[in-house]
């Protein structure tokens, strides 16, 4: 809902050629996955792996895919991307478009309810 409202605001208030990040609360991958697990009513604890293990797993999956002709969710590119620091800010969208976003816990819970109501989970 917040993203849809942001898109509509960009169509009305956005400056031509500009780009706006319609994100929300800054979180680590671990915190995000824990939030998703909690929203889904799962009791799993989100954990992190050391960079060397992630990198090795990505390379191993890439090699296995080359041998079997398959493609796996984890590969060297996804592994490398997952260990890079990422930071995105919605400050420009907040300032220029009036973009706002709800508490992240509410958004995660609402999304999970929508996915289950529509047979996606």
PDB file of C-alpha atoms in Angstrom:
ATOM      1  CA  UNK A   1       0.000   0.000   0.000  1.00  0.00           C
ATOM      2  CA  UNK A   2       2.771   2.427   0.874  1.00  0.00           C
ATOM      3  CA  UNK A   3       4.671   1.667  -2.334  1.00  0.00           C
ATOM      4  CA  UNK A   4       1.511   2.050  -4.427  1.00  0.00           C
ATOM      5  CA  UNK A   5       0.833   5.424  -2.792  1.00  0.00           C
ATOM      6  CA  UNK A   6       4.459   6.400  -3.471  1.00  0.00           C
ATOM      7  CA  UNK A   7       4.141   5.466  -7.151  1.00  0.00           C
ATOM      8  CA  UNK A   8       0.999   7.566  -7.459  1.00  0.00           C
ATOM      9  CA  UNK A   9       2.725  10.477  -5.700  1.00  0.00           C
ATOM     10  CA  UNK A  10       5.702  10.152  -8.072  1.00  0.00           C
ATOM     11  CA  UNK A  11       3.368  10.321 -11.069  1.00  0.00           C
ATOM     12  CA  UNK A  12       1.928  13.594  -9.777  1.00  0.00           C
ATOM     13  CA  UNK A  13       4.777  15.264  -7.846  1.00  0.00           C
ATOM     14  CA  UNK A  14       7.876  13.519  -9.188  1.00  0.00           C
ATOM     15  CA  UNK A  15      10.347  15.384 -11.360  1.00  0.00           C
ATOM     16  CA  UNK A  16      10.897  14.011 -14.865  1.00  0.00           C
ATOM     17  CA  UNK A  17      14.088  11.962 -15.075  1.00  0.00           C
ATOM     18  CA  UNK A  18      14.442  11.617 -11.307  1.00  0.00           C
ATOM     19  CA  UNK A  19      14.401   8.328  -9.460  1.00  0.00           C
ATOM     20  CA  UNK A  20      12.933   7.710  -6.058  1.00  0.00           C
ATOM     21  CA  UNK A  21      13.564   4.852  -3.647  1.00  0.00           C
ATOM     22  CA  UNK A  22      10.284   3.743  -2.130  1.00  0.00           C
ATOM     23  CA  UNK A  23      11.734   1.732   0.698  1.00  0.00           C
ATOM     24  CA  UNK A  24      11.295   2.036   4.381  1.00  0.00           C
ATOM     25  CA  UNK A  25      13.192   1.078   7.460  1.00  0.00           C
ATOM     26  CA  UNK A  26      16.888   0.220   7.121  1.00  0.00           C
ATOM     27  CA  UNK A  27      17.480  -3.397   8.152  1.00  0.00           C
ATOM     28  CA  UNK A  28      20.125  -6.058   7.855  1.00  0.00           C
ATOM     29  CA  UNK A  29      19.300  -9.182   5.877  1.00  0.00           C
ATOM     30  CA  UNK A  30      19.302 -11.111   9.150  1.00  0.00           C
ATOM     31  CA  UNK A  31      16.792  -8.727  10.752  1.00  0.00           C
ATOM     32  CA  UNK A  32      14.575  -8.813   7.647  1.00  0.00           C
ATOM     33  CA  UNK A  33      14.536 -12.617   7.486  1.00  0.00           C
ATOM     34  CA  UNK A  34      13.797 -12.786  11.219  1.00  0.00           C
ATOM     35  CA  UNK A  35      10.931 -10.345  10.714  1.00  0.00           C
ATOM     36  CA  UNK A  36       9.515 -12.463   7.863  1.00  0.00           C
ATOM     37  CA  UNK A  37       9.825 -15.607   9.967  1.00  0.00           C
ATOM     38  CA  UNK A  38       8.031 -13.940  12.863  1.00  0.00           C
ATOM     39  CA  UNK A  39       5.274 -12.565  10.598  1.00  0.00           C
ATOM     40  CA  UNK A  40       4.703 -16.067   9.228  1.00  0.00           C
ATOM     41  CA  UNK A  41       4.392 -17.466  12.754  1.00  0.00           C
ATOM     42  CA  UNK A  42       7.553 -19.543  12.437  1.00  0.00           C
ATOM     43  CA  UNK A  43       9.893 -19.924  15.368  1.00  0.00           C
ATOM     44  CA  UNK A  44      13.060 -20.226  13.324  1.00  0.00           C
ATOM     45  CA  UNK A  45      15.954 -18.025  14.350  1.00  0.00           C
ATOM     46  CA  UNK A  46      17.563 -16.185  11.433  1.00  0.00           C
ATOM     47  CA  UNK A  47      21.306 -16.719  11.395  1.00  0.00           C
ATOM     48  CA  UNK A  48      24.229 -15.389   9.437  1.00  0.00           C
ATOM     49  CA  UNK A  49      27.105 -17.254   7.844  1.00  0.00           C
ATOM     50  CA  UNK A  50      30.677 -16.039   7.537  1.00  0.00           C
ATOM     51  CA  UNK A  51      31.578 -14.463   4.181  1.00  0.00           C
ATOM     52  CA  UNK A  52      34.038 -17.242   3.316  1.00  0.00           C
ATOM     53  CA  UNK A  53      31.289 -19.872   3.702  1.00  0.00           C
ATOM     54  CA  UNK A  54      28.786 -17.886   1.629  1.00  0.00           C
ATOM     55  CA  UNK A  55      31.385 -17.336  -1.104  1.00  0.00           C
ATOM     56  CA  UNK A  56      32.409 -21.013  -1.105  1.00  0.00           C
ATOM     57  CA  UNK A  57      28.767 -22.149  -1.242  1.00  0.00           C
ATOM     58  CA  UNK A  58      28.093 -19.867  -4.193  1.00  0.00           C
ATOM     59  CA  UNK A  59      31.079 -21.166  -6.109  1.00  0.00           C
ATOM     60  CA  UNK A  60      30.209 -24.787  -5.304  1.00  0.00           C
ATOM     61  CA  UNK A  61      26.614 -24.317  -6.480  1.00  0.00           C
ATOM     62  CA  UNK A  62      27.874 -22.647  -9.664  1.00  0.00           C
ATOM     63  CA  UNK A  63      30.211 -25.558 -10.332  1.00  0.00           C
ATOM     64  CA  UNK A  64      27.448 -28.089  -9.635  1.00  0.00           C
ATOM     65  CA  UNK A  65      25.144 -26.194 -11.987  1.00  0.00           C
ATOM     66  CA  UNK A  66      27.776 -26.256 -14.725  1.00  0.00           C
ATOM     67  CA  UNK A  67      28.150 -30.019 -14.331  1.00  0.00           C
ATOM     68  CA  UNK A  68      24.429 -30.844 -14.109  1.00  0.00           C
ATOM     69  CA  UNK A  69      23.142 -28.146 -16.448  1.00  0.00           C
ATOM     70  CA  UNK A  70      20.894 -26.807 -13.692  1.00  0.00           C
ATOM     71  CA  UNK A  71      20.757 -23.419 -12.059  1.00  0.00           C
ATOM     72  CA  UNK A  72      20.462 -22.962  -8.323  1.00  0.00           C
ATOM     73  CA  UNK A  73      19.134 -20.102  -6.222  1.00  0.00           C
ATOM     74  CA  UNK A  74      22.620 -19.655  -4.813  1.00  0.00           C
ATOM     75  CA  UNK A  75      25.449 -19.014  -7.226  1.00  0.00           C
ATOM     76  CA  UNK A  76      28.669 -17.026  -7.151  1.00  0.00           C
ATOM     77  CA  UNK A  77      26.940 -13.782  -8.194  1.00  0.00           C
ATOM     78  CA  UNK A  78      24.150 -14.015  -5.617  1.00  0.00           C
ATOM     79  CA  UNK A  79      26.641 -15.020  -2.932  1.00  0.00           C
ATOM     80  CA  UNK A  80      28.887 -12.045  -3.665  1.00  0.00           C
ATOM     81  CA  UNK A  81      25.936  -9.646  -3.684  1.00  0.00           C
ATOM     82  CA  UNK A  82      24.663 -10.987  -0.373  1.00  0.00           C
ATOM     83  CA  UNK A  83      27.888 -10.188   1.461  1.00  0.00           C
ATOM     84  CA  UNK A  84      28.237  -6.641   0.147  1.00  0.00           C
ATOM     85  CA  UNK A  85      26.967  -3.820   2.353  1.00  0.00           C
ATOM     86  CA  UNK A  86      23.798  -2.213   0.999  1.00  0.00           C
ATOM     87  CA  UNK A  87      22.143   0.979   2.151  1.00  0.00           C
ATOM     88  CA  UNK A  88      19.180   2.617   0.475  1.00  0.00           C
ATOM     89  CA  UNK A  89      17.405   5.731   1.652  1.00  0.00           C
ATOM     90  CA  UNK A  90      13.880   6.918   0.978  1.00  0.00           C
ATOM     91  CA  UNK A  91      14.716  10.427   2.218  1.00  0.00           C
ATOM     92  CA  UNK A  92      14.391  11.971  -1.252  1.00  0.00           C
ATOM     93  CA  UNK A  93      10.946  10.384  -1.766  1.00  0.00           C
ATOM     94  CA  UNK A  94       9.850  11.495   1.707  1.00  0.00           C
ATOM     95  CA  UNK A  95      10.998  15.057   1.058  1.00  0.00           C
ATOM     96  CA  UNK A  96       9.875  15.494  -2.555  1.00  0.00           C
ATOM     97  CA  UNK A  97       6.836  13.229  -2.800  1.00  0.00           C
ATOM     98  CA  UNK A  98       5.512  13.214   0.745  1.00  0.00           C
ATOM     99  CA  UNK A  99       6.157   9.453   0.781  1.00  0.00           C
ATOM    100  CA  UNK A 100       5.552   7.728   4.098  1.00  0.00           C
ATOM    101  CA  UNK A 101       5.646   4.157   5.274  1.00  0.00           C
ATOM    102  CA  UNK A 102       4.082   2.172   8.067  1.00  0.00           C
ATOM    103  CA  UNK A 103       5.964   0.301  10.775  1.00  0.00           C
ATOM    104  CA  UNK A 104       7.880  -2.562   9.183  1.00  0.00           C
ATOM    105  CA  UNK A 105       6.242  -5.139  11.472  1.00  0.00           C
ATOM    106  CA  UNK A 106       2.785  -4.110  10.229  1.00  0.00           C
ATOM    107  CA  UNK A 107       3.885  -4.286   6.589  1.00  0.00           C
ATOM    108  CA  UNK A 108       5.393  -7.758   7.041  1.00  0.00           C
ATOM    109  CA  UNK A 109       2.314  -9.082   8.834  1.00  0.00           C
ATOM    110  CA  UNK A 110      -0.042  -7.590   6.224  1.00  0.00           C
ATOM    111  CA  UNK A 111       2.050  -9.008   3.374  1.00  0.00           C
ATOM    112  CA  UNK A 112       2.045 -12.485   4.943  1.00  0.00           C
ATOM    113  CA  UNK A 113      -1.721 -12.354   5.392  1.00  0.00           C
ATOM    114  CA  UNK A 114      -2.141 -11.342   1.729  1.00  0.00           C
ATOM    115  CA  UNK A 115       0.188 -14.126   0.509  1.00  0.00           C
ATOM    116  CA  UNK A 116      -1.677 -16.770   2.493  1.00  0.00           C
ATOM    117  CA  UNK A 117      -5.134 -15.416   1.562  1.00  0.00           C
ATOM    118  CA  UNK A 118      -4.175 -15.576  -2.111  1.00  0.00           C
ATOM    119  CA  UNK A 119      -2.609 -19.069  -1.914  1.00  0.00           C
ATOM    120  CA  UNK A 120       0.964 -17.890  -2.485  1.00  0.00           C
ATOM    121  CA  UNK A 121       2.169 -19.357   0.797  1.00  0.00           C
TER     122      UNK A 121
END
